[in-house]
Short mmCIF file of C-alpha atoms in Angstrom, two decimals:
data_model
loop_
_atom_site.label_atom_id
_atom_site.label_comp_id
_atom_site.label_asym_id
_atom_site.label_seq_id
_atom_site.Cartn_x
_atom_site.Cartn_y
_atom_site.Cartn_z
CA GLU A 1 9.03 -8.42 24.33
CA THR A 2 5.42 -7.02 24.10
CA GLY A 3 3.92 -3.46 22.46
CA VAL A 4 5.94 -1.70 19.12
CA THR A 5 9.40 -1.91 19.32
CA GLN A 6 11.64 0.47 17.12
CA THR A 7 15.22 0.54 16.47
CA PRO A 8 17.82 2.40 16.21
CA ARG A 9 16.47 4.70 18.80
CA HIS A 10 19.47 7.18 17.50
CA LEU A 11 20.84 7.84 13.90
CA VAL A 12 23.03 10.05 12.49
CA MET A 13 23.89 10.10 8.48
CA GLY A 14 25.51 12.11 5.92
CA MET A 15 23.22 13.03 2.96
CA THR A 16 24.83 10.42 1.06
CA ASN A 17 24.60 7.42 3.02
CA LYS A 18 21.60 5.12 2.63
CA LYS A 19 19.85 3.45 5.91
CA SER A 20 16.41 1.62 7.25
CA LEU A 21 14.63 2.17 10.18
CA LYS A 22 12.77 -0.80 11.61
CA CYS A 23 9.65 -1.05 13.65
CA GLU A 24 7.97 -4.54 15.13
CA GLN A 25 4.86 -4.89 16.67
CA HIS A 26 3.97 -7.98 18.84
CA LEU A 27 0.27 -6.93 19.68
CA GLY A 28 -1.51 -8.86 16.81
CA HIS A 29 -2.43 -5.89 14.59
CA ASN A 30 -3.66 -5.79 10.79
CA ALA A 31 -2.62 -2.41 10.00
CA MET A 32 0.80 -0.31 10.76
CA TYR A 33 2.09 3.42 10.17
CA TRP A 34 4.68 5.79 9.94
CA TYR A 35 4.79 9.37 11.42
CA LYS A 36 6.80 11.98 11.25
CA GLN A 37 7.12 14.43 14.83
CA SER A 38 9.35 17.90 14.04
CA ALA A 39 9.55 20.40 16.31
CA LYS A 40 6.83 22.98 16.33
CA LYS A 41 4.52 20.86 14.12
CA PRO A 42 1.89 17.98 14.71
CA LEU A 43 2.63 14.64 14.07
CA GLU A 44 2.90 14.27 9.97
CA LEU A 45 1.36 10.65 8.50
CA MET A 46 3.41 9.34 6.74
CA PHE A 47 2.45 5.89 5.65
CA VAL A 48 -0.31 3.33 6.15
CA TYR A 49 0.13 -0.59 5.59
CA SER A 50 -2.75 -2.65 6.14
CA LEU A 51 -2.73 -6.32 5.95
CA GLU A 52 0.68 -5.89 4.33
CA GLU A 53 -0.41 -3.39 1.43
CA ARG A 54 0.35 0.05 1.52
CA VAL A 55 -3.00 2.20 1.58
CA GLU A 56 -1.76 5.66 1.73
CA ASN A 57 1.27 7.47 1.21
CA ASN A 58 0.57 11.29 1.49
CA SER A 59 3.09 12.67 -0.94
CA VAL A 60 6.01 11.64 1.03
CA PRO A 61 9.29 12.22 -1.13
CA SER A 62 10.85 9.18 -3.03
CA ARG A 63 14.01 9.58 -0.68
CA PHE A 64 11.34 7.84 1.99
CA SER A 65 10.78 4.31 0.63
CA PRO A 66 8.27 1.98 3.20
CA GLU A 67 8.31 -1.81 3.49
CA CYS A 68 6.16 -4.22 5.23
CA PRO A 69 7.24 -7.94 4.25
CA ASN A 70 4.41 -9.12 6.85
CA SER A 71 1.45 -8.39 9.42
CA SER A 72 4.42 -7.78 12.36
CA HIS A 73 7.34 -5.75 10.56
CA LEU A 74 7.65 -2.19 9.18
CA PHE A 75 10.92 -0.19 7.82
CA LEU A 76 11.51 2.65 6.29
CA HIS A 77 14.53 2.90 4.04
CA LEU A 78 15.89 6.27 3.63
CA HIS A 79 18.41 7.86 1.02
CA THR A 80 19.66 11.26 0.38
CA LEU A 81 18.09 12.92 2.73
CA GLN A 82 18.23 16.10 3.41
CA PRO A 83 19.00 18.26 6.48
CA GLU A 84 14.86 19.13 7.00
CA ASP A 85 14.48 15.49 7.51
CA SER A 86 15.76 15.34 10.77
CA ALA A 87 12.62 14.48 13.17
CA LEU A 88 11.68 11.57 14.95
CA TYR A 89 10.29 8.72 13.64
CA LEU A 90 7.28 7.19 14.96
CA CYS A 91 5.71 3.75 14.14
CA ALA A 92 2.49 2.87 15.20
CA SER A 93 -0.16 -0.24 15.23
CA SER A 94 -3.46 -0.78 15.42
CA GLN A 95 -6.34 -3.01 14.76
CA ARG A 96 -8.68 -1.49 11.93
CA SER A 97 -11.63 -3.39 13.18
CA GLY A 98 -12.61 -3.33 17.15
CA SER A 99 -11.53 -0.25 19.22
CA GLY A 100 -8.87 1.28 16.74
CA GLU A 101 -6.67 2.04 19.57
CA ALA A 102 -3.54 2.95 17.98
CA PHE A 103 0.18 1.92 20.09
CA PHE A 104 3.17 3.66 19.15
CA GLY A 105 7.29 2.61 19.59
CA GLN A 106 9.77 4.65 21.23
CA GLY A 107 10.56 6.56 17.74
CA THR A 108 14.21 6.93 16.19
CA ARG A 109 15.51 10.13 16.48
CA LEU A 110 17.35 11.06 12.93
CA THR A 111 20.04 13.53 12.08
CA VAL A 112 20.86 14.52 8.90
CA VAL A 113 24.14 15.88 8.56
CA LYS B 1 -9.68 18.18 5.88
CA GLN B 2 -9.38 16.72 9.54
CA GLU B 3 -8.06 19.54 11.89
CA VAL B 4 -7.14 19.03 15.16
CA THR B 5 -6.63 22.24 18.06
CA GLN B 6 -5.41 21.61 21.34
CA ILE B 7 -5.64 24.83 23.80
CA PRO B 8 -3.72 25.99 25.85
CA ALA B 9 -0.52 25.44 23.99
CA ALA B 10 1.20 25.74 27.49
CA LEU B 11 -0.11 25.45 31.09
CA SER B 12 2.29 25.68 34.57
CA VAL B 13 0.30 25.13 37.31
CA PRO B 14 1.30 23.87 41.29
CA GLU B 15 1.03 20.43 42.44
CA GLY B 16 -2.31 19.54 43.47
CA GLU B 17 -4.55 21.91 41.21
CA ASN B 18 -6.90 20.02 38.98
CA LEU B 19 -6.56 20.73 35.06
CA VAL B 20 -8.56 20.84 31.90
CA LEU B 21 -6.75 20.11 28.87
CA ASN B 22 -8.77 21.10 25.54
CA CYS B 23 -8.99 19.64 22.23
CA SER B 24 -11.48 20.85 19.28
CA PHE B 25 -11.71 19.01 16.21
CA THR B 26 -13.44 20.29 12.41
CA ASP B 27 -15.20 16.74 11.24
CA SER B 28 -17.53 15.22 13.76
CA ALA B 29 -17.15 12.49 11.40
CA ILE B 30 -14.58 10.27 13.83
CA TYR B 31 -14.25 6.54 14.37
CA ASN B 32 -12.55 7.56 17.96
CA LEU B 33 -10.58 10.14 19.66
CA GLN B 34 -7.56 9.18 21.84
CA TRP B 35 -5.51 11.08 24.41
CA PHE B 36 -1.57 10.26 24.46
CA ARG B 37 1.48 11.31 26.72
CA GLN B 38 4.68 12.20 25.24
CA ASP B 39 7.82 12.61 27.34
CA PRO B 40 10.76 14.37 25.82
CA GLY B 41 12.18 12.48 23.56
CA LYS B 42 10.06 9.70 23.44
CA GLY B 43 7.24 7.95 21.84
CA LEU B 44 3.24 8.47 23.10
CA THR B 45 1.70 6.49 25.20
CA SER B 46 -1.77 6.10 24.92
CA LEU B 47 -3.98 7.41 27.98
CA LEU B 48 -7.19 7.29 27.34
CA LEU B 49 -9.23 6.04 23.81
CA ILE B 50 -13.01 7.26 23.51
CA GLN B 51 -15.26 5.53 20.43
CA SER B 52 -17.76 7.51 18.71
CA SER B 53 -20.97 6.54 20.80
CA GLN B 54 -19.18 6.98 24.11
CA ARG B 55 -19.33 10.44 26.52
CA GLU B 56 -16.24 9.66 28.58
CA GLN B 57 -13.60 7.39 29.42
CA THR B 58 -11.90 7.49 32.79
CA SER B 59 -8.07 5.75 34.08
CA GLY B 60 -6.89 7.14 37.59
CA ARG B 61 -6.95 10.45 38.12
CA LEU B 62 -8.00 11.43 34.40
CA ASN B 63 -10.89 11.45 32.94
CA ALA B 64 -11.55 12.45 29.13
CA SER B 65 -15.06 13.49 27.71
CA LEU B 66 -16.20 13.85 23.90
CA ASP B 67 -18.52 16.04 22.36
CA LYS B 68 -19.07 14.24 19.12
CA SER B 69 -21.59 16.91 17.69
CA SER B 70 -19.61 19.76 18.73
CA GLY B 71 -16.12 18.25 17.87
CA ARG B 72 -14.87 18.51 21.61
CA SER B 73 -13.11 16.70 24.19
CA THR B 74 -11.18 17.91 27.33
CA LEU B 75 -8.92 15.83 29.44
CA TYR B 76 -9.31 16.67 33.45
CA ILE B 77 -6.08 15.65 36.09
CA ALA B 78 -7.17 15.46 39.36
CA ALA B 79 -5.11 16.40 41.78
CA SER B 80 -2.20 16.86 39.57
CA GLN B 81 1.92 15.95 40.44
CA PRO B 82 5.28 16.52 39.22
CA GLY B 83 5.02 13.35 36.86
CA ASP B 84 2.31 14.10 35.22
CA SER B 85 4.66 16.82 33.34
CA ALA B 86 4.00 16.27 29.72
CA THR B 87 3.29 17.19 26.36
CA TYR B 88 -0.23 15.35 26.02
CA LEU B 89 -1.63 15.21 22.77
CA CYS B 90 -5.20 14.28 21.37
CA ALA B 91 -5.70 12.61 18.09
CA VAL B 92 -8.87 11.75 15.81
CA TRP B 93 -9.51 8.56 13.87
CA GLY B 94 -11.72 9.29 11.19
CA GLY B 95 -11.63 5.38 10.43
CA GLY B 96 -11.20 3.35 7.16
CA ALA B 97 -7.29 4.19 5.69
CA ASP B 98 -6.84 6.97 7.87
CA GLY B 99 -4.30 7.57 10.08
CA LEU B 100 -5.01 9.27 13.67
CA THR B 101 -4.68 12.95 12.81
CA PHE B 102 -2.96 15.21 15.82
CA GLY B 103 -3.16 18.16 17.38
CA LYS B 104 0.26 20.18 18.39
CA GLY B 105 0.07 19.29 21.93
CA THR B 106 -0.35 21.11 25.17
CA HIS B 107 3.07 21.18 27.17
CA LEU B 108 2.01 20.69 30.71
CA ILE B 109 4.73 21.36 33.86
CA ILE B 110 3.37 20.92 37.01
CA GLN B 111 5.74 22.74 40.13
CA PRO B 112 6.98 20.80 43.09
#
Protein backbone atom coordinates (compact mmCIF):
# COMPACT_ATOMS: atom_id res chain seq x y z
CA GLU A 1 0.00 0.00 0.00
CA THR A 2 1.27 3.44 -0.89
CA GLY A 3 0.62 7.04 0.13
CA VAL A 4 -1.19 8.17 3.25
CA THR A 5 -3.93 6.00 4.74
CA GLN A 6 -6.46 7.12 7.33
CA THR A 7 -8.88 5.01 9.35
CA PRO A 8 -11.74 5.05 9.96
CA ARG A 9 -13.23 6.92 7.01
CA HIS A 10 -16.36 7.80 8.97
CA LEU A 11 -16.94 8.07 12.72
CA VAL A 12 -19.99 8.99 14.76
CA MET A 13 -19.40 9.47 18.46
CA GLY A 14 -21.23 10.78 21.47
CA MET A 15 -19.87 13.64 23.52
CA THR A 16 -18.82 11.31 26.33
CA ASN A 17 -17.04 8.77 24.13
CA LYS A 18 -13.34 8.25 23.60
CA LYS A 19 -12.13 7.36 20.14
CA SER A 20 -8.93 7.52 18.10
CA LEU A 21 -8.15 8.39 14.50
CA LYS A 22 -5.25 6.62 12.83
CA CYS A 23 -2.93 7.73 10.04
CA GLU A 24 -0.17 5.75 8.36
CA GLN A 25 2.24 6.98 5.69
CA HIS A 26 4.21 4.73 3.36
CA LEU A 27 6.31 7.49 1.77
CA GLY A 28 9.33 7.53 4.07
CA HIS A 29 8.59 11.11 5.13
CA ASN A 30 9.89 12.62 8.36
CA ALA A 31 6.98 14.96 9.17
CA MET A 32 3.29 14.30 9.76
CA TYR A 33 0.39 16.66 10.30
CA TRP A 34 -3.23 16.79 11.44
CA TYR A 35 -5.56 19.31 9.78
CA LYS A 36 -9.21 20.11 10.46
CA GLN A 37 -11.58 21.06 7.64
CA SER A 38 -14.88 22.64 8.63
CA ALA A 39 -17.56 23.94 6.30
CA LYS A 40 -16.88 27.41 4.87
CA LYS A 41 -13.44 27.63 6.52
CA PRO A 42 -9.93 27.04 5.22
CA LEU A 43 -8.09 23.94 6.36
CA GLU A 44 -6.68 24.56 9.82
CA LEU A 45 -3.39 23.11 10.99
CA MET A 46 -3.79 21.32 14.32
CA PHE A 47 -0.54 19.49 15.02
CA VAL A 48 2.87 19.03 13.45
CA TYR A 49 5.26 16.20 14.22
CA SER A 50 8.79 16.29 12.89
CA LEU A 51 11.06 13.32 13.53
CA GLU A 52 8.36 12.05 15.93
CA GLU A 53 8.50 15.16 18.10
CA ARG A 54 5.60 17.61 18.30
CA VAL A 55 6.68 21.03 17.12
CA GLU A 56 3.40 22.96 17.04
CA ASN A 57 -0.13 22.56 18.39
CA ASN A 58 -1.76 25.83 17.39
CA SER A 59 -3.73 26.19 20.63
CA VAL A 60 -5.90 23.18 19.93
CA PRO A 61 -8.26 22.25 22.80
CA SER A 62 -6.95 19.54 25.10
CA ARG A 63 -9.83 17.24 24.17
CA PHE A 64 -7.69 16.52 21.09
CA SER A 65 -4.52 14.59 21.95
CA PRO A 66 -2.01 13.57 19.26
CA GLU A 67 0.43 10.69 19.41
CA CYS A 68 3.28 9.83 17.05
CA PRO A 69 4.89 6.52 18.09
CA ASN A 70 7.16 6.37 15.03
CA SER A 71 7.77 8.22 11.78
CA SER A 72 5.10 6.22 9.91
CA HIS A 73 2.18 6.42 12.30
CA LEU A 74 0.13 9.26 13.73
CA PHE A 75 -2.90 9.12 15.98
CA LEU A 76 -5.44 11.67 17.14
CA HIS A 77 -7.11 10.69 20.40
CA LEU A 78 -10.53 12.22 20.98
CA HIS A 79 -12.44 12.57 24.25
CA THR A 80 -15.41 14.61 25.47
CA LEU A 81 -15.82 16.32 22.11
CA GLN A 82 -18.41 18.97 21.30
CA PRO A 83 -20.83 19.05 18.34
CA GLU A 84 -18.80 21.91 16.82
CA ASP A 85 -15.86 19.51 16.53
CA SER A 86 -17.73 17.70 13.75
CA ALA A 87 -15.54 18.09 10.66
CA LEU A 88 -13.29 16.31 8.19
CA TYR A 89 -9.95 15.49 9.81
CA LEU A 90 -7.09 15.15 7.39
CA CYS A 91 -3.66 13.68 7.91
CA ALA A 92 -0.68 14.67 5.77
CA SER A 93 3.00 13.86 5.51
CA SER A 94 5.99 15.53 3.91
CA GLN A 95 9.74 15.43 3.77
CA ARG A 96 11.03 18.52 5.54
CA SER A 97 14.07 18.70 3.27
CA GLY A 98 13.97 18.59 -0.51
CA SER A 99 10.79 19.66 -2.26
CA GLY A 100 8.65 19.64 0.89
CA GLU A 101 5.69 18.38 -1.12
CA ALA A 102 2.80 17.36 1.14
CA PHE A 103 0.58 14.34 0.59
CA PHE A 104 -2.80 13.90 2.21
CA GLY A 105 -4.95 10.98 3.27
CA GLN A 106 -8.62 10.60 2.39
CA GLY A 107 -9.71 11.98 5.74
CA THR A 108 -12.00 10.88 8.55
CA ARG A 109 -15.48 12.41 8.55
CA LEU A 110 -16.28 12.90 12.24
CA THR A 111 -19.79 13.58 13.55
CA VAL A 112 -20.25 14.35 17.24
CA VAL A 113 -23.79 13.79 18.50
CA LYS B 1 0.68 35.76 9.90
CA GLN B 2 0.41 34.30 6.39
CA GLU B 3 -2.99 34.64 4.70
CA VAL B 4 -4.03 33.01 1.44
CA THR B 5 -6.90 34.24 -0.72
CA GLN B 6 -8.42 32.47 -3.68
CA ILE B 7 -10.53 34.13 -6.35
CA PRO B 8 -13.14 33.34 -7.52
CA ALA B 9 -14.83 31.37 -4.75
CA ALA B 10 -16.94 29.56 -7.33
CA LEU B 11 -16.88 29.21 -11.09
CA SER B 12 -19.18 27.46 -13.56
CA VAL B 13 -18.18 27.22 -17.22
CA PRO B 14 -19.12 25.13 -20.27
CA GLU B 15 -16.96 22.19 -21.21
CA GLY B 16 -13.99 23.00 -23.43
CA GLU B 17 -13.19 26.43 -22.06
CA ASN B 18 -9.78 27.45 -20.81
CA LEU B 19 -9.87 28.94 -17.32
CA VAL B 20 -7.69 30.59 -14.71
CA LEU B 21 -7.89 30.25 -10.95
CA ASN B 22 -6.14 32.85 -8.81
CA CYS B 23 -4.31 32.62 -5.50
CA SER B 24 -2.62 35.38 -3.52
CA PHE B 25 -0.61 35.30 -0.31
CA THR B 26 0.47 38.05 2.04
CA ASP B 27 3.99 36.94 3.05
CA SER B 28 6.34 36.35 0.13
CA ALA B 29 8.82 34.40 2.31
CA ILE B 30 7.58 30.99 1.19
CA TYR B 31 9.43 27.74 0.56
CA ASN B 32 6.91 26.37 -1.93
CA LEU B 33 3.31 26.62 -3.17
CA GLN B 34 1.04 23.67 -3.91
CA TRP B 35 -2.20 23.37 -5.82
CA PHE B 36 -4.56 20.62 -4.70
CA ARG B 37 -7.81 19.17 -5.94
CA GLN B 38 -10.53 18.01 -3.54
CA ASP B 39 -13.59 16.02 -4.55
CA PRO B 40 -16.64 16.19 -2.24
CA GLY B 41 -16.03 14.44 1.07
CA LYS B 42 -12.61 13.25 -0.01
CA GLY B 43 -8.99 14.06 0.79
CA LEU B 44 -6.65 16.33 -1.13
CA THR B 45 -4.84 15.30 -4.30
CA SER B 46 -1.64 17.18 -5.06
CA LEU B 47 -1.74 18.64 -8.58
CA LEU B 48 1.34 20.83 -8.87
CA LEU B 49 4.18 21.94 -6.60
CA ILE B 50 6.16 25.09 -7.35
CA GLN B 51 9.36 25.78 -5.43
CA SER B 52 10.02 29.38 -4.44
CA SER B 53 12.84 29.61 -7.01
CA GLN B 54 10.60 28.42 -9.87
CA ARG B 55 8.23 30.43 -12.07
CA GLU B 56 5.91 27.69 -13.31
CA GLN B 57 5.12 24.00 -13.43
CA THR B 58 3.10 22.01 -15.94
CA SER B 59 1.28 18.70 -15.76
CA GLY B 60 -0.89 17.70 -18.71
CA ARG B 61 -3.61 20.31 -19.17
CA LEU B 62 -2.61 22.12 -15.97
CA ASN B 63 -0.11 24.93 -15.70
CA ALA B 64 0.68 26.78 -12.50
CA SER B 65 2.69 29.98 -12.29
CA LEU B 66 4.26 31.72 -9.33
CA ASP B 67 5.20 35.37 -8.87
CA LYS B 68 6.70 35.23 -5.43
CA SER B 69 7.57 38.93 -5.15
CA SER B 70 3.98 39.98 -5.77
CA GLY B 71 2.51 37.10 -3.76
CA ARG B 72 0.49 35.58 -6.58
CA SER B 73 -0.05 32.25 -8.28
CA THR B 74 -2.40 31.17 -11.03
CA LEU B 75 -3.63 27.74 -12.06
CA TYR B 76 -4.47 27.50 -15.75
CA ILE B 77 -6.71 24.64 -16.89
CA ALA B 78 -6.82 24.07 -20.63
CA ALA B 79 -9.75 22.51 -22.49
CA SER B 80 -11.80 21.92 -19.36
CA GLN B 81 -13.76 18.66 -18.96
CA PRO B 82 -16.67 17.67 -16.68
CA GLY B 83 -14.22 15.47 -14.75
CA ASP B 84 -12.35 18.62 -13.73
CA SER B 85 -15.30 19.60 -11.51
CA ALA B 86 -13.96 19.81 -7.95
CA THR B 87 -12.69 22.29 -5.39
CA TYR B 88 -9.20 23.59 -6.09
CA LEU B 89 -7.08 24.61 -3.13
CA CYS B 90 -3.93 26.70 -3.04
CA ALA B 91 -1.51 26.33 -0.13
CA VAL B 92 1.86 27.84 0.77
CA TRP B 93 4.59 26.47 3.02
CA GLY B 94 6.93 28.78 4.88
CA GLY B 95 9.42 26.03 5.66
CA GLY B 96 10.76 25.03 9.04
CA ALA B 97 8.20 23.95 11.61
CA ASP B 98 5.25 25.42 9.73
CA GLY B 99 2.46 23.44 8.21
CA LEU B 100 0.67 24.58 5.06
CA THR B 101 -1.50 27.70 5.00
CA PHE B 102 -4.54 27.20 2.79
CA GLY B 103 -6.98 29.40 0.95
CA LYS B 104 -10.71 28.67 1.08
CA GLY B 105 -10.64 27.19 -2.40
CA THR B 106 -12.38 27.69 -5.74
CA HIS B 107 -15.41 25.46 -6.34
CA LEU B 108 -15.33 24.65 -10.04
CA ILE B 109 -18.19 23.19 -12.07
CA ILE B 110 -17.68 22.24 -15.71
CA GLN B 111 -20.99 21.93 -17.53
CA PRO B 112 -21.24 19.09 -20.09
